[in-house]
Tab-separated table of C-alpha atoms and ligand atoms in Angstrom:
chain	number	residue	atom	x	y	z
G	1139	MET	CA	-23.885	0.944	19.652
G	1140	THR	CA	-21.781	-1.587	21.544
G	1141	GLU	CA	-18.476	-0.394	22.979
G	1142	ARG	CA	-16.347	-3.155	21.506
G	1143	THR	CA	-12.813	-2.683	20.268
G	1144	LYS	CA	-12.263	-5.859	18.286
G	1145	TYR	CA	-14.596	-7.898	16.074
G	1146	VAL	CA	-13.477	-11.509	15.744
G	1147	LEU	CA	-14.952	-14.304	13.635
G	1148	ASP	CA	-14.256	-17.986	14.144
G	1149	GLU	CA	-12.618	-20.214	11.519
G	1150	THR	CA	-15.930	-21.463	10.148
G	1151	ARG	CA	-16.573	-17.909	8.872
G	1152	ILE	CA	-13.562	-17.879	6.537
G	1153	PRO	CA	-15.245	-17.251	3.167
G	1154	LYS	CA	-16.037	-20.390	1.158
G	1155	SER	CA	-15.506	-18.618	-2.143
G	1156	TRP	CA	-13.592	-15.677	-3.534
G	1157	TYR	CA	-15.606	-12.840	-5.042
G	1158	ASN	CA	-14.655	-12.086	-8.647
G	1159	PRO	CA	-15.212	-8.339	-9.279
G	1160	ALA	CA	-15.328	-8.918	-13.054
G	1161	ALA	CA	-18.772	-10.515	-12.602
G	1162	ASP	CA	-20.411	-7.187	-11.706
G	1163	LEU	CA	-18.386	-4.823	-13.932
G	1164	PRO	CA	-18.877	-4.219	-17.662
G	1165	ALA	CA	-16.775	-6.484	-19.910
G	1166	ALA	CA	-13.126	-5.463	-19.546
G	1167	ALA	CA	-10.623	-4.723	-22.312
G	1168	PRO	CA	-8.761	-8.032	-22.763
G	1169	ALA	CA	-5.087	-8.426	-21.901
G	1170	ARG	CA	-2.989	-8.489	-25.089
G	1171	HIS	CA	-0.033	-10.535	-26.222
G	1172	PRO	CA	3.203	-8.518	-25.761
G	1173	VAL	CA	4.454	-9.248	-29.300
G	1174	THR	CA	1.401	-9.726	-31.529
G	1175	GLY	CA	-0.951	-7.364	-29.665
G	1176	ARG	CA	-3.774	-9.918	-30.028
G	1177	PRO	CA	-6.004	-10.727	-27.017
G	1178	ILE	CA	-4.173	-13.340	-24.974
G	1179	THR	CA	-5.390	-16.920	-24.871
G	1180	PRO	CA	-5.073	-19.462	-22.055
G	1181	ASP	CA	-2.301	-21.120	-24.110
G	1182	ASP	CA	-0.235	-17.916	-24.088
G	1183	LEU	CA	-0.183	-17.987	-20.282
G	1184	GLY	CA	0.346	-21.755	-20.012
G	1185	ALA	CA	4.140	-21.389	-20.006
G	1186	ILE	CA	4.124	-19.449	-16.738
G	1187	MET	CA	0.875	-20.297	-14.870
G	1188	PRO	CA	-1.229	-23.363	-14.033
G	1189	ARG	CA	-4.573	-23.923	-15.767
G	1190	ASP	CA	-6.754	-23.130	-12.740
G	1191	LEU	CA	-5.157	-19.731	-12.181
G	1192	ILE	CA	-5.416	-18.890	-15.892
G	1193	ALA	CA	-9.121	-19.759	-15.735
G	1194	GLN	CA	-9.516	-17.442	-12.733
G	1195	GLU	CA	-7.577	-14.691	-14.511
G	1196	LEU	CA	-10.057	-14.774	-17.417
G	1197	SER	CA	-13.193	-15.698	-15.436
G	1198	THR	CA	-16.394	-13.664	-15.122
G	1199	GLU	CA	-18.052	-16.077	-12.630
G	1200	ARG	CA	-19.081	-14.231	-9.480
G	1201	GLU	CA	-17.993	-16.885	-6.990
G	1202	ILE	CA	-14.880	-19.035	-7.199
G	1203	GLU	CA	-14.795	-21.818	-4.635
G	1204	ILE	CA	-11.826	-21.733	-2.239
G	1205	PRO	CA	-10.264	-25.239	-2.125
G	1206	GLY	CA	-10.233	-26.963	1.282
G	1207	PRO	CA	-6.427	-26.988	1.677
G	1208	VAL	CA	-6.348	-23.229	0.993
G	1209	ARG	CA	-9.053	-22.548	3.612
G	1210	ARG	CA	-7.147	-24.715	6.094
G	1211	ALA	CA	-3.934	-22.770	5.410
G	1212	TYR	CA	-5.877	-19.495	5.775
G	1213	ALA	CA	-7.051	-20.712	9.192
G	1214	ARG	CA	-3.485	-20.247	10.508
G	1215	TRP	CA	-4.317	-16.531	10.745
G	1216	ARG	CA	-7.777	-15.895	9.242
G	1217	PRO	CA	-10.342	-14.533	9.784
G	1218	SER	CA	-8.303	-11.418	10.508
G	1219	PRO	CA	-9.609	-9.012	13.161
G	1220	LEU	CA	-11.541	-5.804	12.537
G	1221	PHE	CA	-10.811	-3.056	15.050
G	1222	ARG	CA	-12.749	0.016	16.067
G	1223	ALA	CA	-10.143	2.801	16.277
G	1224	TRP	CA	-11.331	4.331	19.557
G	1225	GLY	CA	-7.839	5.652	20.348
G	1226	LEU	CA	-7.407	7.346	17.000
G	1227	GLU	CA	-10.938	8.808	17.130
G	1228	ARG	CA	-10.185	10.318	20.563
G	1229	ALA	CA	-6.845	11.686	19.367
G	1230	LEU	CA	-8.612	13.390	16.456
G	1231	GLY	CA	-11.683	14.523	18.415
G	1232	THR	CA	-13.823	13.400	15.484
G	1233	PRO	CA	-17.470	12.350	15.488
G	1234	ALA	CA	-16.543	9.832	12.740
G	1235	ARG	CA	-16.512	6.129	13.595
G	1236	ILE	CA	-13.264	4.628	12.276
G	1237	TYR	CA	-12.688	0.902	11.725
G	1238	TYR	CA	-9.697	-0.937	10.290
G	1239	LYS	CA	-9.307	-4.441	8.958
G	1240	TYR	CA	-5.882	-5.631	10.121
G	1241	GLU	CA	-3.940	-7.918	7.770
G	1242	GLY	CA	-0.681	-7.673	9.746
G	1243	VAL	CA	-1.659	-10.793	11.725
G	1244	SER	CA	-0.518	-13.105	8.896
G	1245	PRO	CA	2.755	-15.017	9.434
G	1246	THR	CA	4.677	-12.559	7.230
G	1247	GLY	CA	2.876	-9.444	8.479
G	1248	SER	CA	0.855	-8.351	5.437
G	1249	HIS	CA	-2.155	-9.293	3.278
G	1250	LYS	CA	0.069	-10.930	0.636
G	1251	PRO	CA	-0.194	-14.544	1.907
G	1252	ASN	CA	-3.924	-14.472	0.975
G	1253	THR	CA	-2.909	-14.950	-2.655
G	1254	ALA	CA	0.520	-16.582	-2.112
G	1255	ILE	CA	-1.161	-19.554	-0.412
G	1256	ALA	CA	-3.708	-19.916	-3.221
G	1257	GLN	CA	-1.082	-19.682	-5.975
G	1258	ALA	CA	1.215	-22.180	-4.260
G	1259	PHE	CA	-1.691	-24.627	-3.891
G	1260	TYR	CA	-2.734	-24.541	-7.579
G	1261	ASN	CA	0.872	-24.819	-8.767
G	1262	LYS	CA	1.524	-27.784	-6.493
G	1263	GLU	CA	-1.642	-29.456	-7.825
G	1264	ALA	CA	-0.370	-28.896	-11.381
G	1265	GLY	CA	2.919	-30.677	-10.588
G	1266	VAL	CA	5.089	-27.553	-10.687
G	1267	ALA	CA	8.368	-27.818	-8.722
G	1268	ARG	CA	9.382	-24.195	-8.360
G	1269	LEU	CA	7.894	-20.701	-8.247
G	1270	VAL	CA	9.789	-17.618	-9.249
G	1271	THR	CA	8.857	-14.006	-8.608
G	1272	GLU	CA	10.004	-10.435	-7.979
G	1273	THR	CA	9.826	-8.427	-4.778
G	1274	GLY	CA	10.364	-4.779	-3.959
G	1275	ALA	CA	10.158	-4.162	-0.246
G	1276	GLY	CA	10.229	-7.907	0.469
G	1277	GLN	CA	6.679	-8.570	1.676
G	1278	TRP	CA	5.639	-10.412	-1.458
G	1279	GLY	CA	8.862	-12.439	-1.659
G	1280	SER	CA	8.611	-13.512	1.968
G	1281	SER	CA	4.892	-14.319	1.603
G	1282	LEU	CA	5.551	-16.554	-1.402
G	1283	ALA	CA	8.481	-18.152	0.454
G	1284	PHE	CA	6.100	-18.908	3.352
G	1285	ALA	CA	3.477	-20.358	0.975
G	1286	GLY	CA	6.141	-22.452	-0.786
G	1287	ALA	CA	7.159	-23.906	2.567
G	1288	MET	CA	3.512	-24.755	3.368
G	1289	PHE	CA	2.958	-26.630	0.078
G	1290	GLY	CA	6.447	-28.056	-0.586
G	1291	LEU	CA	7.544	-25.865	-3.500
G	1292	ASP	CA	10.944	-24.301	-4.152
G	1293	VAL	CA	10.825	-20.504	-4.389
G	1294	LYS	CA	13.216	-18.091	-6.045
G	1295	VAL	CA	12.860	-14.349	-5.604
G	1296	TYR	CA	14.458	-11.517	-7.585
G	1297	MET	CA	14.634	-8.637	-5.138
G	1298	VAL	CA	15.122	-5.029	-6.261
G	1299	LYS	CA	18.841	-4.428	-5.622
G	1300	ILE	CA	18.527	-1.197	-3.661
G	1301	THR	CA	16.131	-2.716	-1.105
G	1302	TYR	CA	18.102	-5.987	-1.019
G	1303	HIS	CA	20.996	-3.985	0.416
G	1304	GLN	CA	18.950	-1.463	2.454
G	1305	LYS	CA	16.531	-3.943	4.091
G	1306	PRO	CA	18.340	-7.137	5.143
G	1307	TYR	CA	15.568	-8.752	7.197
G	1308	PRO	CA	13.105	-9.654	4.433
G	1309	LYS	CA	15.924	-11.635	2.779
G	1310	SER	CA	16.609	-13.427	6.082
G	1311	LEU	CA	12.913	-14.218	6.350
G	1312	MET	CA	12.804	-15.645	2.807
G	1313	GLU	CA	15.877	-17.774	3.478
G	1314	THR	CA	14.456	-18.979	6.776
G	1315	TYR	CA	11.461	-20.309	4.824
G	1316	GLY	CA	13.921	-22.016	2.445
G	1317	ALA	CA	13.670	-19.656	-0.528
G	1318	VAL	CA	16.538	-18.274	-2.625
G	1319	CYS	CA	16.770	-14.487	-2.891
G	1320	VAL	CA	18.870	-12.799	-5.603
G	1321	PRO	CA	19.481	-9.051	-6.060
G	1322	SER	CA	18.056	-7.724	-9.345
G	1323	PRO	CA	19.267	-6.854	-11.953
G	1324	SER	CA	21.378	-10.029	-11.883
G	1325	GLN	CA	23.774	-11.742	-14.284
G	1326	GLU	CA	21.468	-14.803	-14.284
G	1327	THR	CA	19.058	-13.677	-16.986
G	1328	ALA	CA	19.309	-12.061	-20.431
G	1329	ALA	CA	17.081	-9.242	-19.149
G	1330	GLY	CA	19.366	-8.604	-16.151
G	1331	ARG	CA	22.572	-8.818	-18.229
G	1332	ALA	CA	21.233	-6.378	-20.845
G	1333	ILE	CA	20.320	-3.818	-18.182
G	1334	LEU	CA	23.674	-4.206	-16.387
G	1335	ALA	CA	25.557	-3.839	-19.701
G	1336	GLU	CA	23.879	-0.472	-20.148
G	1337	ASP	CA	24.180	0.616	-16.519
G	1338	PRO	CA	26.436	-1.494	-14.264
G	1339	GLU	CA	25.297	0.580	-11.234
G	1340	CYS	CA	21.555	0.085	-11.882
G	1341	SER	CA	19.802	-0.148	-8.497
G	1342	GLY	CA	16.868	-2.088	-9.944
G	1343	SER	CA	13.103	-1.697	-10.054
G	1344	LEU	CA	10.053	-3.932	-9.716
G	1345	GLY	CA	9.613	-3.829	-13.494
G	1346	ILE	CA	13.161	-5.135	-14.069
G	1347	ALA	CA	12.864	-7.846	-11.405
G	1348	THR	CA	9.574	-8.942	-13.008
G	1349	SER	CA	11.307	-9.284	-16.395
G	1350	GLU	CA	13.933	-11.548	-14.801
G	1351	ALA	CA	11.359	-13.714	-13.045
G	1352	VAL	CA	9.107	-14.078	-16.107
G	1353	GLU	CA	12.109	-14.925	-18.305
G	1354	VAL	CA	13.117	-17.737	-15.941
G	1355	ALA	CA	9.544	-19.092	-15.809
G	1356	ILE	CA	9.188	-19.061	-19.618
G	1357	GLY	CA	12.501	-20.923	-19.982
G	1358	ASP	CA	11.832	-23.793	-17.542
G	1359	SER	CA	8.825	-26.098	-17.836
G	1360	ARG	CA	8.874	-27.049	-14.130
G	1361	THR	CA	9.056	-23.427	-12.980
G	1362	ASN	CA	6.084	-21.062	-12.936
G	1363	TYR	CA	5.704	-17.361	-12.225
G	1364	ALA	CA	3.641	-16.036	-9.294
G	1365	GLY	CA	2.432	-12.425	-9.204
G	1366	GLY	CA	1.985	-10.493	-5.957
G	1367	SER	CA	-0.553	-7.906	-7.162
G	1368	VAL	CA	-2.137	-6.276	-10.246
G	1369	LEU	CA	-3.453	-9.500	-11.870
G	1370	ASN	CA	-7.195	-10.270	-11.767
G	1371	HIS	CA	-6.794	-13.548	-9.895
G	1372	VAL	CA	-4.679	-11.856	-7.222
G	1373	VAL	CA	-7.344	-9.203	-6.587
G	1374	THR	CA	-9.964	-11.958	-6.510
G	1375	HIS	CA	-7.994	-13.920	-3.881
G	1376	GLN	CA	-7.717	-10.783	-1.739
G	1377	THR	CA	-11.519	-10.406	-1.542
G	1378	VAL	CA	-11.479	-12.619	1.553
G	1379	ILE	CA	-10.561	-9.326	3.281
G	1380	GLY	CA	-13.706	-7.466	2.216
G	1381	GLN	CA	-16.040	-10.433	2.646
G	1382	GLU	CA	-14.920	-10.892	6.253
G	1383	ALA	CA	-15.098	-7.135	6.846
G	1384	MET	CA	-18.758	-7.125	5.748
G	1385	LEU	CA	-19.616	-9.748	8.375
G	1386	GLN	CA	-17.674	-7.809	10.997
G	1387	MET	CA	-19.343	-4.475	10.126
G	1388	ASP	CA	-22.653	-6.285	10.585
G	1389	MET	CA	-21.473	-7.517	13.995
G	1390	ALA	CA	-20.703	-3.888	14.840
G	1391	ASN	CA	-24.226	-2.881	13.728
G	1392	ASP	CA	-22.578	-0.367	11.452
G	1393	TRP	CA	-21.739	0.023	7.752
G	1394	PRO	CA	-19.027	2.087	6.037
G	1395	ASP	CA	-19.847	5.320	4.207
G	1396	VAL	CA	-16.226	5.401	3.058
G	1397	VAL	CA	-13.805	2.533	2.344
G	1398	ILE	CA	-10.097	3.381	1.996
G	1399	GLY	CA	-6.995	1.416	1.006
G	1400	CYS	CA	-3.452	2.208	-0.081
G	1401	ALA	CA	-2.776	1.379	-3.709
G	1402	GLY	CA	0.476	-0.055	-5.060
G	1403	GLY	CA	-0.700	-2.703	-7.487
G	1404	GLY	CA	-4.232	-2.394	-6.097
G	1405	SER	CA	-4.718	-5.771	-4.405
G	1406	ASN	CA	-5.368	-4.881	-0.743
G	1407	LEU	CA	-7.559	-1.931	-1.747
G	1408	GLY	CA	-9.430	-4.069	-4.273
G	1409	GLY	CA	-9.633	-6.976	-1.836
G	1410	LEU	CA	-11.325	-4.818	0.802
G	1411	ALA	CA	-13.408	-2.602	-1.485
G	1412	PHE	CA	-14.710	-4.818	-4.309
G	1413	PRO	CA	-17.125	-6.860	-2.189
G	1414	PHE	CA	-18.674	-3.524	-1.075
G	1415	ILE	CA	-18.644	-2.178	-4.657
G	1416	GLY	CA	-20.282	-5.387	-5.883
G	1417	GLU	CA	-23.036	-4.984	-3.320
G	1418	ARG	CA	-23.485	-1.360	-4.410
G	1419	LEU	CA	-23.809	-2.447	-8.055
G	1420	ARG	CA	-26.276	-5.221	-7.238
G	1421	THR	CA	-28.399	-3.567	-4.539
G	1422	GLY	CA	-27.704	0.162	-4.758
G	1423	ARG	CA	-26.340	0.295	-1.195
G	1424	LYS	CA	-24.091	3.362	-1.384
G	1425	VAL	CA	-20.377	3.355	-0.558
G	1426	ARG	CA	-17.516	5.736	-1.380
G	1427	VAL	CA	-14.159	4.108	-2.109
G	1428	ILE	CA	-10.859	6.014	-1.978
G	1429	ALA	CA	-7.474	4.787	-3.234
G	1430	ALA	CA	-4.478	6.336	-1.437
G	1431	GLU	CA	-1.242	6.493	-3.417
G	1432	PRO	CA	2.132	8.242	-2.966
G	1433	THR	CA	2.693	11.604	-4.701
G	1434	SER	CA	6.059	10.275	-5.909
G	1435	CYS	CA	4.441	7.336	-7.745
G	1436	PRO	CA	1.006	8.728	-8.716
G	1437	THR	CA	-0.276	5.948	-10.981
G	1438	LEU	CA	-4.002	6.658	-10.558
G	1439	THR	CA	-3.919	10.447	-10.253
G	1440	GLN	CA	-1.324	11.229	-12.957
G	1441	GLY	CA	-0.893	8.069	-15.020
G	1442	ARG	CA	-2.896	7.234	-18.140
G	1443	ARG	CA	-5.308	4.333	-18.604
G	1444	VAL	CA	-3.898	2.547	-21.653
G	1445	TYR	CA	-2.349	-0.798	-22.568
G	1446	ASP	CA	1.081	-1.285	-21.015
G	1447	TYR	CA	3.487	-4.064	-20.074
G	1448	GLY	CA	3.747	-5.257	-16.492
G	1449	ASP	CA	7.557	-5.392	-16.680
G	1450	THR	CA	10.373	-3.220	-17.994
G	1451	VAL	CA	11.576	-5.420	-20.849
G	1452	GLY	CA	8.108	-6.209	-22.262
G	1453	LEU	CA	7.762	-9.953	-21.627
G	1454	THR	CA	4.386	-9.861	-19.827
G	1455	PRO	CA	0.985	-9.437	-21.493
G	1456	CYS	CA	-0.152	-5.844	-21.961
G	1457	LEU	CA	-2.886	-4.858	-19.544
G	1458	MET	CA	-5.437	-2.049	-19.832
G	1459	MET	CA	-4.475	-0.151	-16.720
G	1460	HIS	CA	-3.485	3.162	-15.229
G	1461	THR	CA	0.261	3.370	-15.771
G	1462	LEU	CA	3.196	5.753	-15.488
G	1463	GLY	CA	4.857	3.791	-18.327
G	1464	HIS	CA	6.777	0.543	-17.914
G	1465	SER	CA	10.140	2.330	-18.068
G	1466	PHE	CA	9.230	4.705	-15.204
G	1467	VAL	CA	11.494	4.204	-12.193
G	1468	PRO	CA	9.899	5.849	-9.122
G	1469	PRO	CA	12.107	7.650	-6.597
G	1470	PRO	CA	13.261	5.477	-3.663
G	1471	LEU	CA	10.397	6.202	-1.273
G	1472	HIS	CA	10.074	4.097	1.857
G	1473	ALA	CA	6.748	2.534	0.957
G	1474	GLY	CA	8.502	0.086	-1.381
G	1475	GLY	CA	5.276	-1.823	-1.974
G	1476	LEU	CA	3.768	1.259	-3.642
G	1477	ARG	CA	6.664	1.775	-6.101
G	1478	TYR	CA	5.153	0.193	-9.195
G	1479	HIS	CA	4.389	1.813	-12.561
G	1480	GLY	CA	0.990	0.183	-13.097
G	1481	ILE	CA	-2.107	-0.831	-11.155
G	1482	ALA	CA	-4.680	-3.603	-11.374
G	1483	PRO	CA	-6.902	-3.368	-14.479
G	1484	LEU	CA	-9.922	-4.007	-12.203
G	1485	VAL	CA	-9.030	-1.012	-10.015
G	1486	SER	CA	-8.297	1.119	-13.095
G	1487	GLN	CA	-11.698	0.182	-14.508
G	1488	ALA	CA	-13.490	0.983	-11.225
G	1489	LEU	CA	-11.830	4.416	-11.197
G	1490	ALA	CA	-12.835	5.055	-14.806
G	1491	LEU	CA	-16.443	4.082	-13.998
G	1492	GLY	CA	-16.587	6.506	-11.056
G	1493	LEU	CA	-16.871	3.670	-8.537
G	1494	MET	CA	-13.641	4.808	-6.883
G	1495	GLU	CA	-11.729	8.021	-6.239
G	1496	ALA	CA	-7.964	8.431	-5.908
G	1497	VAL	CA	-5.849	10.741	-3.742
G	1498	ALA	CA	-2.065	11.177	-3.761
G	1499	VAL	CA	-0.341	11.866	-0.421
G	1500	PRO	CA	3.300	12.807	0.350
G	1501	GLN	CA	5.393	10.387	2.397
G	1502	THR	CA	6.203	12.696	5.347
G	1503	ASP	CA	2.457	13.328	5.912
G	1504	CYS	CA	1.986	9.560	5.796
G	1505	PHE	CA	4.682	8.881	8.378
G	1506	ALA	CA	3.126	11.569	10.613
G	1507	ALA	CA	-0.168	9.641	10.333
G	1508	GLY	CA	1.659	6.366	11.022
G	1509	VAL	CA	3.241	7.739	14.196
G	1510	LEU	CA	-0.097	9.135	15.440
G	1511	PHE	CA	-1.657	5.736	14.715
G	1512	ALA	CA	1.087	3.853	16.592
G	1513	ARG	CA	0.691	6.140	19.608
G	1514	SER	CA	-3.119	5.976	19.663
G	1515	GLU	CA	-3.810	2.404	18.469
G	1516	GLY	CA	-0.592	0.609	19.416
G	1517	ILE	CA	0.199	-0.941	16.025
G	1518	VAL	CA	3.167	0.357	14.010
G	1519	PRO	CA	1.792	0.367	10.458
G	1520	ALA	CA	3.710	-0.583	7.302
G	1521	PRO	CA	4.802	2.564	5.415
G	1522	GLU	CA	2.448	1.474	2.607
G	1523	SER	CA	-0.501	1.285	5.005
G	1524	THR	CA	0.194	4.769	6.380
G	1525	HIS	CA	-1.123	6.144	3.078
G	1526	ALA	CA	-4.559	4.693	3.865
G	1527	ILE	CA	-4.326	5.991	7.445
G	1528	ARG	CA	-3.440	9.490	6.165
G	1529	VAL	CA	-6.540	9.605	3.979
G	1530	ALA	CA	-8.737	8.108	6.730
G	1531	ILE	CA	-7.516	10.806	9.146
G	1532	ASP	CA	-8.201	13.541	6.587
G	1533	GLU	CA	-11.747	12.194	6.090
G	1534	ALA	CA	-12.280	12.016	9.872
G	1535	LYS	CA	-11.081	15.627	10.253
G	1536	ARG	CA	-13.505	16.686	7.566
G	1537	CYS	CA	-16.285	14.995	9.548
G	1538	ARG	CA	-15.200	17.006	12.593
G	1539	GLU	CA	-15.307	20.285	10.639
G	1540	GLU	CA	-18.653	19.492	9.056
G	1541	GLY	CA	-20.099	17.986	12.247
G	1542	ARG	CA	-20.995	14.722	10.446
G	1543	ALA	CA	-20.701	11.275	12.045
G	1544	GLN	CA	-19.637	9.146	9.090
G	1545	THR	CA	-18.357	5.594	9.261
G	1546	ILE	CA	-14.876	5.112	7.823
G	1547	LEU	CA	-13.326	1.706	7.127
G	1548	PHE	CA	-9.744	1.281	5.962
G	1549	ALA	CA	-7.375	-1.585	5.215
G	1550	LEU	CA	-4.371	-1.804	7.521
G	1551	SER	CA	-2.476	-3.941	5.019
G	1552	GLY	CA	0.501	-4.772	7.241
G	1553	HIS	CA	2.678	-3.920	10.217
G	1554	GLY	CA	5.852	-1.862	9.975
G	1555	LEU	CA	8.235	-3.836	12.166
G	1556	PHE	CA	10.578	-4.455	9.210
G	1557	ASP	CA	10.533	-0.740	8.468
G	1558	LEU	CA	11.689	0.741	11.761
G	1559	PRO	CA	14.808	2.293	10.142
G	1560	ALA	CA	12.412	4.344	7.988
G	1561	TYR	CA	10.552	5.472	11.138
G	1562	THR	CA	13.882	6.500	12.667
G	1563	ARG	CA	14.674	8.560	9.584
G	1564	TYR	CA	11.265	10.240	9.866
G	1565	LEU	CA	11.599	10.864	13.608
G	1566	THR	CA	15.061	12.393	13.164
G	1567	GLY	CA	13.920	14.701	10.356
G	1568	GLN	CA	15.819	12.960	7.566
G	1569	LEU	CA	12.842	12.066	5.351
G	1570	ARG	CA	12.074	14.202	2.315
G	1571	ASP	CA	9.093	14.332	-0.015
G	1572	GLU	CA	10.008	13.508	-3.583
G	1573	PRO	CA	7.511	14.864	-6.078
G	1574	CYS	CA	6.961	12.980	-9.310
G	1575	ASP	CA	9.349	14.339	-11.968
G	1576	GLN	CA	7.103	15.492	-14.843
G	1577	ASP	CA	9.876	15.245	-17.472
G	1578	ARG	CA	10.639	11.654	-16.579
G	1579	LEU	CA	6.942	10.831	-16.541
G	1580	ASP	CA	6.452	12.377	-20.007
G	1581	ARG	CA	9.455	10.467	-21.369
G	1582	SER	CA	8.162	7.231	-19.932
G	1583	LEU	CA	4.612	7.773	-21.251
G	1584	ALA	CA	6.095	8.365	-24.720
G	1585	LYS	CA	7.374	4.777	-24.686
G	1586	LEU	CA	4.054	2.949	-24.294
G	1587	PRO	CA	3.467	-0.092	-26.513
G	1588	VAL	CA	2.413	0.849	-30.068
G	1589	PHE	CA	-1.131	-0.489	-29.761
G	1590	ALA	CA	-1.607	1.374	-26.473
G	1591	GLU	CA	-4.279	3.684	-27.908
G	1592	GLN	CA	-6.541	0.945	-29.279
F	1383	PLP	C1	2.641	-5.021	-1.130
F	1383	PLP	C2	1.979	-4.195	-0.124
F	1383	PLP	C3	1.100	-3.149	-0.470
F	1383	PLP	C4	0.828	-2.745	-1.894
F	1383	PLP	O1	0.282	-3.739	-2.701
F	1383	PLP	P1	-1.235	-3.738	-3.146
F	1383	PLP	O2	-1.285	-4.793	-4.192
F	1383	PLP	O3	-1.550	-2.372	-3.681
F	1383	PLP	O4	-2.042	-4.061	-1.968
F	1383	PLP	C5	0.463	-2.455	0.532
F	1383	PLP	N1	0.691	-2.736	1.823
F	1383	PLP	C6	1.528	-3.710	2.205
F	1383	PLP	C7	1.745	-3.958	3.657
F	1383	PLP	C8	2.194	-4.488	1.250
F	1383	PLP	O5	3.011	-5.468	1.626
């Protein structure tokens, strides 16, 4: 075993195609029209998405070629580095070998530009003038703003009101890239006005902001919607992470027994894990995959796998996914990127097939893991990413107890430099764990769409 810390690939090794997980999984339950309940058609999505992305959303082809301009844009920061976590291993005294694939090297500090760049490219090609979207913690909004700047598209972002006021820097970043950022719910849309009429103090949610963005896209032929996670084509775009990681694990002469990622909408986890899962399905090469989610928003461990809307109002297609119910508003935990009621249908399907496991972890344990990671590896992780670190540490401790030298690979989906106020709250003992409120969850699950059980 070589004693290297960092595994780097040159630009020519940026993958030439995305891996579509649907190719190796059994046929999935189709997305359904929000009003008629019928399987959606490309025409249904045409009002909010360009043809190429719709084709990818519905595709079962294994490889989807990455267009040249997208690969060139990726080359600004890809291939991303893979690190061996020597410092963390020493701090834990574990025989496990721990690796992490670091996506914080992108211009906005997370994995999200991997799909933002692709979506901006296809929309530009289709003659679209403007993209509209929602953002919770701000990473998706700033990544789309960056991609819009790269391809000459206007970008408008509905940002969950509570984070808009609590986290000012993501908004500054979006505006620096030339995007417009509006707190949601807003008076600009029927969806926002209806919610404010009911509750003028509403602090917003990702589901509400999505309703506003989709409404705007439906109502304007030159404006399209761009999604930051959950959708099939987004997970597919993120597989550049796992494909590169496979080459880098080969360089390290090693291979993961366990692959771990935090799960909000499922895109960084899916992006890292699906290329490994695909290989397992095709060749039988074993790998365990673990999704790490917050106990306060336990979509995979306590939600149900049924049809549900992606937004609060019910404008998006219904997806067969693990969900807490589209009206569920998670408590204001600091990992804003993990505060979503649903999760990618592809990830939900992999869990149902036993190709993945899921673990819920409380936020104070995650911040403890994040601080240990910062002190042993030098990178301050995004609060979302600390969930993956927590589970990786727990696996490494188990290896120590059982005297087994397993190889653990996790996705470090982003850095936490926009989240230092949250670290201060943790370090000064002000952070609390908020369990998921069972009553609210039951009420929300009672409001699933009527054809949810089909
Ligand atoms: C958005 C985000 C997540 C959660 O989204 P997924 O689609 O589940 O990957 C995780 N980590 C970071 C840093 C994010 O910005």
